[in-house]
Coordinates of N, CA, C and O in Angstrom, one line a residue:
M1 N 72.2 86.4 87.1 CA 71.0 86.7 86.3 C 70.9 88.5 86.3 O 70.4 89.2 86.0
K2 N 71.2 88.9 87.6 CA 70.7 90.3 87.6 C 72.0 91.3 87.1 O 71.5 92.3 86.5
S3 N 73.1 90.6 87.1 CA 74.2 91.4 86.2 C 73.2 91.7 84.9 O 73.7 92.9 84.1
R4 N 72.8 90.7 84.5 CA 72.2 90.7 82.7 C 71.6 91.8 82.6 O 71.2 92.7 81.9
I5 N 70.1 91.7 83.8 CA 69.5 92.5 83.6 C 69.9 94.1 84.0 O 69.5 95.0 83.1
I6 N 71.1 94.3 84.6 CA 71.5 95.7 85.0 C 72.2 95.8 83.5 O 72.1 97.1 83.1
I7 N 73.1 95.4 83.2 CA 73.9 95.4 81.7 C 72.4 95.6 80.7 O 72.8 97.2 79.5
L8 N 71.4 95.2 80.4 CA 70.5 95.9 79.9 C 69.8 96.9 79.9 O 69.8 97.9 79.0
L9 N 69.9 97.4 81.3 CA 69.4 98.6 81.3 C 70.1 99.7 81.4 O 69.7 100.6 80.7
L10 N 71.5 99.7 81.3 CA 72.2 100.4 81.5 C 72.6 100.5 79.9 O 73.0 101.7 79.8
L11 N 73.0 99.7 79.3 CA 73.0 99.9 77.6 C 71.9 100.0 76.8 O 72.5 100.1 75.4
V12 N 71.1 99.6 77.0 CA 70.0 99.5 75.9 C 68.9 100.5 76.9 O 68.3 101.5 75.8
V13 N 68.1 100.2 77.8 CA 66.8 100.9 78.2 C 67.2 102.3 78.4 O 66.0 103.4 77.8
L14 N 68.2 102.6 79.2 CA 68.2 104.0 79.5 C 68.8 104.8 78.4 O 68.1 105.9 78.3
P15 N 69.7 104.6 77.5 CA 70.3 105.1 76.4 C 69.0 105.5 75.5 O 69.3 106.5 75.0
G16 N 68.2 104.5 75.4 CA 67.0 104.8 74.5 C 65.8 105.5 75.3 O 65.6 106.2 74.4
F17 N 65.7 105.8 76.5 CA 65.1 106.7 76.8 C 65.7 107.9 76.8 O 64.9 108.9 76.8
C18 N 66.8 107.8 76.9 CA 67.7 109.4 77.0 C 67.3 110.3 75.5 O 67.1 111.1 75.4
A19 N 67.3 109.0 74.4 CA 67.4 109.5 73.3 C 65.8 110.1 73.0 O 65.7 111.1 72.3
S20 N 64.8 109.5 73.6 CA 63.4 109.8 73.5 C 63.3 110.9 74.3 O 62.7 111.9 73.7
A21 N 63.8 111.2 75.2 CA 63.7 112.2 76.3 C 64.4 113.7 75.6 O 63.5 114.8 75.2
V22 N 65.5 113.5 74.9 CA 66.0 114.7 74.4 C 65.2 115.1 73.1 O 65.0 116.2 72.8
C23 N 64.8 114.0 72.2 CA 63.6 114.6 71.2 C 62.6 114.9 71.4 O 62.1 116.0 70.7
A24 N 62.0 114.7 72.5 CA 60.8 115.4 73.0 C 61.1 116.6 72.9 O 60.1 117.3 73.2
Y25 N 62.2 116.6 73.8 CA 62.6 118.1 74.4 C 62.5 119.1 73.4 O 62.3 120.5 73.2
Y26 N 63.5 118.9 72.1 CA 63.3 119.4 71.2 C 62.2 119.6 70.1 O 62.2 120.2 69.6
L27 N 61.6 118.3 70.1 CA 60.2 118.5 69.3 C 59.2 119.7 69.6 O 58.5 120.3 69.0
I28 N 59.4 119.6 71.0 CA 57.8 120.5 71.7 C 58.1 122.1 71.2 O 56.8 122.0 70.7
P29 N 59.0 122.5 71.5 CA 58.9 123.9 71.1 C 59.0 124.3 69.2 O 59.0 125.1 69.0
E30 N 59.7 123.2 68.8 CA 59.6 123.1 67.4 C 58.3 122.8 66.7 O 57.9 123.7 65.6
W31 N 57.6 122.0 67.7 CA 56.1 122.4 67.1 C 55.4 123.5 67.1 O 54.6 123.7 66.2
A32 N 55.6 124.0 68.2 CA 54.9 125.6 68.5 C 55.7 126.2 67.4 O 55.1 127.5 66.9
A33 N 56.8 126.1 66.9 CA 57.1 127.1 65.9 C 56.6 127.0 64.7 O 56.5 127.7 63.9
L34 N 56.2 125.2 64.5 CA 55.7 124.7 63.0 C 54.3 125.7 63.1 O 54.1 126.2 62.3
T35 N 53.7 125.7 64.0 CA 52.2 126.1 64.2 C 52.4 127.8 64.3 O 51.7 127.8 62.7
A36 N 53.3 128.3 64.4 CA 53.4 129.8 64.3 C 53.6 130.3 62.6 O 53.3 131.0 61.6
S37 N 54.6 129.5 62.2 CA 55.1 129.7 61.0 C 53.5 129.4 59.7 O 53.6 129.5 59.1
Y38 N 53.2 128.3 60.1 CA 52.1 127.6 59.0 C 51.0 128.9 59.5 O 50.7 129.0 58.1
Q39 N 50.4 129.6 60.3 CA 49.9 130.8 60.4 C 50.3 131.7 59.8 O 49.4 132.1 59.1
N40 N 51.6 131.9 59.7 CA 52.0 133.3 59.1 C 52.0 132.7 57.4 O 51.7 133.6 56.7
Y41 N 52.2 131.5 57.4 CA 52.2 130.9 55.8 C 50.6 131.3 55.2 O 50.6 131.9 54.6
R42 N 49.6 131.0 56.0 CA 48.5 130.8 55.3 C 47.9 132.0 55.5 O 47.1 132.8 54.4
Q43 N 48.4 133.1 56.5 CA 47.8 134.6 56.3 C 48.5 135.4 55.0 O 47.9 136.4 54.1
V44 N 49.7 135.2 54.8 CA 50.9 135.7 53.7 C 50.0 135.2 52.3 O 49.6 136.0 51.3
S45 N 49.6 134.0 52.3 CA 49.0 133.3 51.0 C 47.8 133.8 51.0 O 47.2 134.0 49.6
E46 N 46.9 133.8 51.4 CA 45.5 134.5 51.5 C 45.7 135.9 51.4 O 44.4 136.6 51.0
S47 N 46.8 136.8 51.7 CA 46.7 138.2 51.4 C 46.6 138.6 50.4 O 47.7 138.2 49.1
P48 N 45.7 139.3 49.3 CA 45.7 139.9 48.2 C 47.1 140.4 47.4 O 47.4 140.6 46.5
S49 N 47.4 141.3 48.5 CA 48.4 142.3 48.3 C 50.2 141.4 48.4 O 51.1 142.0 48.0
A50 N 49.8 140.1 49.0 CA 51.3 139.4 49.0 C 52.0 139.4 47.5 O 51.1 138.7 46.4
T51 N 53.2 139.3 47.8 CA 54.0 138.9 46.3 C 54.3 138.0 46.3 O 54.3 137.0 47.5
E52 N 54.9 137.2 45.2 CA 55.3 135.7 45.1 C 56.6 135.4 45.9 O 56.4 134.6 46.9
K53 N 57.4 136.6 46.1 CA 58.3 136.4 46.9 C 58.3 136.3 48.6 O 58.6 135.3 49.2
E54 N 57.2 137.0 48.8 CA 56.6 136.8 50.5 C 55.9 135.3 50.4 O 56.1 135.2 51.7
I55 N 55.6 134.7 49.5 CA 54.9 133.5 49.7 C 56.0 132.8 50.1 O 55.5 131.5 50.6
L56 N 56.5 132.7 49.1 CA 58.0 131.8 49.0 C 58.9 131.6 50.1 O 58.8 130.4 50.5
I57 N 58.7 132.8 50.5 CA 59.9 132.9 52.2 C 58.9 132.2 53.2 O 59.2 131.6 53.7
A58 N 57.5 132.8 53.3 CA 56.8 132.1 54.2 C 56.8 130.5 54.2 O 56.5 129.7 55.3
E59 N 56.5 129.9 52.9 CA 56.2 128.7 52.7 C 57.7 127.9 52.9 O 57.6 126.9 53.8
T60 N 58.5 128.3 52.7 CA 59.9 127.8 53.0 C 60.5 127.8 54.6 O 60.6 127.0 55.1
A61 N 59.7 128.9 55.1 CA 60.0 128.7 56.6 C 59.1 128.1 57.3 O 60.0 127.1 58.5
Q62 N 57.7 127.7 56.9 CA 57.1 126.4 57.6 C 57.5 124.9 56.9 O 57.7 124.4 57.8
E63 N 58.3 124.6 55.7 CA 58.5 123.7 55.6 C 59.9 123.3 56.3 O 60.0 122.0 56.4
I64 N 60.6 124.5 56.7 CA 61.8 123.9 57.8 C 61.4 123.2 58.8 O 62.2 122.7 59.4
H65 N 60.2 124.1 59.5 CA 60.1 123.7 60.5 C 59.3 122.3 60.5 O 59.7 121.5 61.3
R66 N 58.6 122.3 59.6 CA 58.3 120.9 59.3 C 59.0 119.6 59.2 O 59.1 118.2 59.7
I67 N 60.2 120.1 58.7 CA 61.0 118.7 58.2 C 61.9 118.8 59.6 O 62.5 117.3 60.3
N68 N 61.7 119.6 60.5 CA 62.6 119.4 61.9 C 61.8 118.6 63.1 O 62.4 118.4 63.2
C69 N 60.4 118.8 62.9 CA 59.7 118.0 63.4 C 59.5 116.8 63.1 O 59.8 115.9 64.0
F70 N 59.6 116.5 61.8 CA 59.9 115.1 61.5 C 60.9 114.4 62.0 O 60.8 113.2 62.4
A71 N 62.1 115.3 61.5 CA 63.4 114.3 62.3 C 63.1 114.1 63.5 O 63.7 113.2 64.4
E72 N 63.1 115.3 64.2 CA 62.6 114.6 65.7 C 61.6 113.8 66.3 O 62.1 113.1 67.1
G73 N 60.7 113.7 65.4 CA 59.7 112.8 65.6 C 60.5 111.4 65.6 O 59.9 110.1 66.4
V74 N 61.2 111.4 64.5 CA 61.9 109.9 64.1 C 62.5 109.5 65.3 O 62.7 108.5 65.3
G75 N 63.3 110.4 65.8 CA 64.4 110.3 66.7 C 63.5 109.5 68.1 O 64.4 108.7 68.9
L76 N 62.6 110.7 68.1 CA 61.5 109.7 69.4 C 61.3 108.7 69.1 O 61.3 108.0 70.1
L77 N 60.5 108.2 68.2 CA 60.4 107.0 67.7 C 61.4 106.0 68.0 O 60.9 104.6 68.4
L78 N 62.5 106.3 67.4 CA 63.6 105.4 67.5 C 64.1 105.4 68.7 O 64.6 104.0 69.2
G79 N 64.0 105.8 69.9 CA 64.6 105.9 71.1 C 63.6 105.0 71.9 O 63.7 104.4 72.4
G80 N 62.0 105.2 71.3 CA 61.3 104.5 72.2 C 61.2 102.8 71.5 O 61.2 101.8 72.2
I81 N 61.7 102.7 70.2 CA 61.5 101.4 69.7 C 63.2 100.7 70.4 O 63.2 99.2 70.8
I82 N 64.2 101.6 70.9 CA 65.3 101.0 71.6 C 65.1 100.5 72.8 O 65.3 99.5 73.4
V83 N 64.1 101.3 73.7 CA 63.8 100.8 74.6 C 62.8 99.8 74.9 O 63.1 99.1 75.6
S84 N 62.2 99.6 73.9 CA 61.2 98.6 74.3 C 62.1 97.1 73.5 O 61.8 96.0 73.9
I85 N 63.2 97.2 73.1 CA 63.7 96.1 72.5 C 64.6 95.8 73.7 O 64.7 94.4 74.3
G86 N 65.0 96.8 75.0 CA 65.7 96.8 75.7 C 64.6 95.6 77.2 O 65.0 94.7 77.3
I87 N 63.8 96.8 77.3 CA 62.8 95.7 77.8 C 62.1 94.5 77.6 O 61.9 93.2 78.5
Q88 N 62.3 94.2 76.0 CA 61.6 92.5 75.6 C 63.1 91.8 76.2 O 62.7 90.6 76.8
G89 N 64.3 92.3 76.1 CA 65.1 91.6 76.4 C 65.5 90.9 77.8 O 65.7 90.0 78.1
I90 N 64.9 91.9 78.9 CA 64.7 91.7 80.1 C 63.8 90.8 80.5 O 63.9 89.8 81.2
C91 N 62.7 90.8 79.9 CA 61.6 89.9 80.0 C 62.0 88.6 79.4 O 61.0 87.6 79.7
L92 N 62.7 88.4 78.7 CA 62.7 86.9 77.6 C 64.1 86.4 78.6 O 64.8 85.3 77.9
L93 N 64.7 86.8 79.3 CA 65.5 86.4 80.1 C 65.2 85.2 80.8 O 64.4 85.2 81.4
P94 N 66.1 83.8 80.7 CA 65.4 82.7 81.8 C 65.2 82.9 83.2 O 65.9 83.9 83.7
Q95 N 64.4 82.6 83.9 CA 64.4 82.9 85.2 C 65.3 82.1 86.1 O 65.8 82.5 87.1
K96 N 65.3 80.9 85.4 CA 66.3 79.9 86.2 C 67.7 79.9 85.5 O 67.7 79.7 83.9
P97 N 69.0 79.8 86.3 CA 70.2 79.7 85.5 C 70.0 78.1 84.6 O 69.4 77.2 85.1
L98 N 70.9 78.6 83.2 CA 70.9 77.5 82.4 C 71.6 76.5 82.8 O 72.7 76.5 83.4
D99 N 71.4 75.1 82.9 CA 72.0 73.8 83.4 C 73.1 73.7 82.5 O 73.2 73.5 81.1
R100 N 74.6 73.5 83.1 CA 75.4 73.4 82.0 C 76.0 72.2 82.1 O 77.1 71.8 81.3
S101 N 75.1 71.3 82.3 CA 75.8 69.5 82.2 C 75.3 69.3 81.1 O 75.0 69.8 80.3

């Protein structure tokens, strides 16, 4: 019985947690970069002297960070789903060994 729990912990719960942790590690600075890039885009787009090229460059920069945040967020959620599947597998293990007769 304990071997099944250890297998689920090592092969499902731990990798899912690690995936979530790695994605969260990269999401936090990317979120800060998105905030700064969006503020720059707002400032450039509201400037009356900004050219179309400057606006497009600022918009593209903030869209790049937005896509990166989306990808990291999806990885974070998928890692959480994997963790929850492993925990559910541990909870649904039978308490008593099955009778083999």
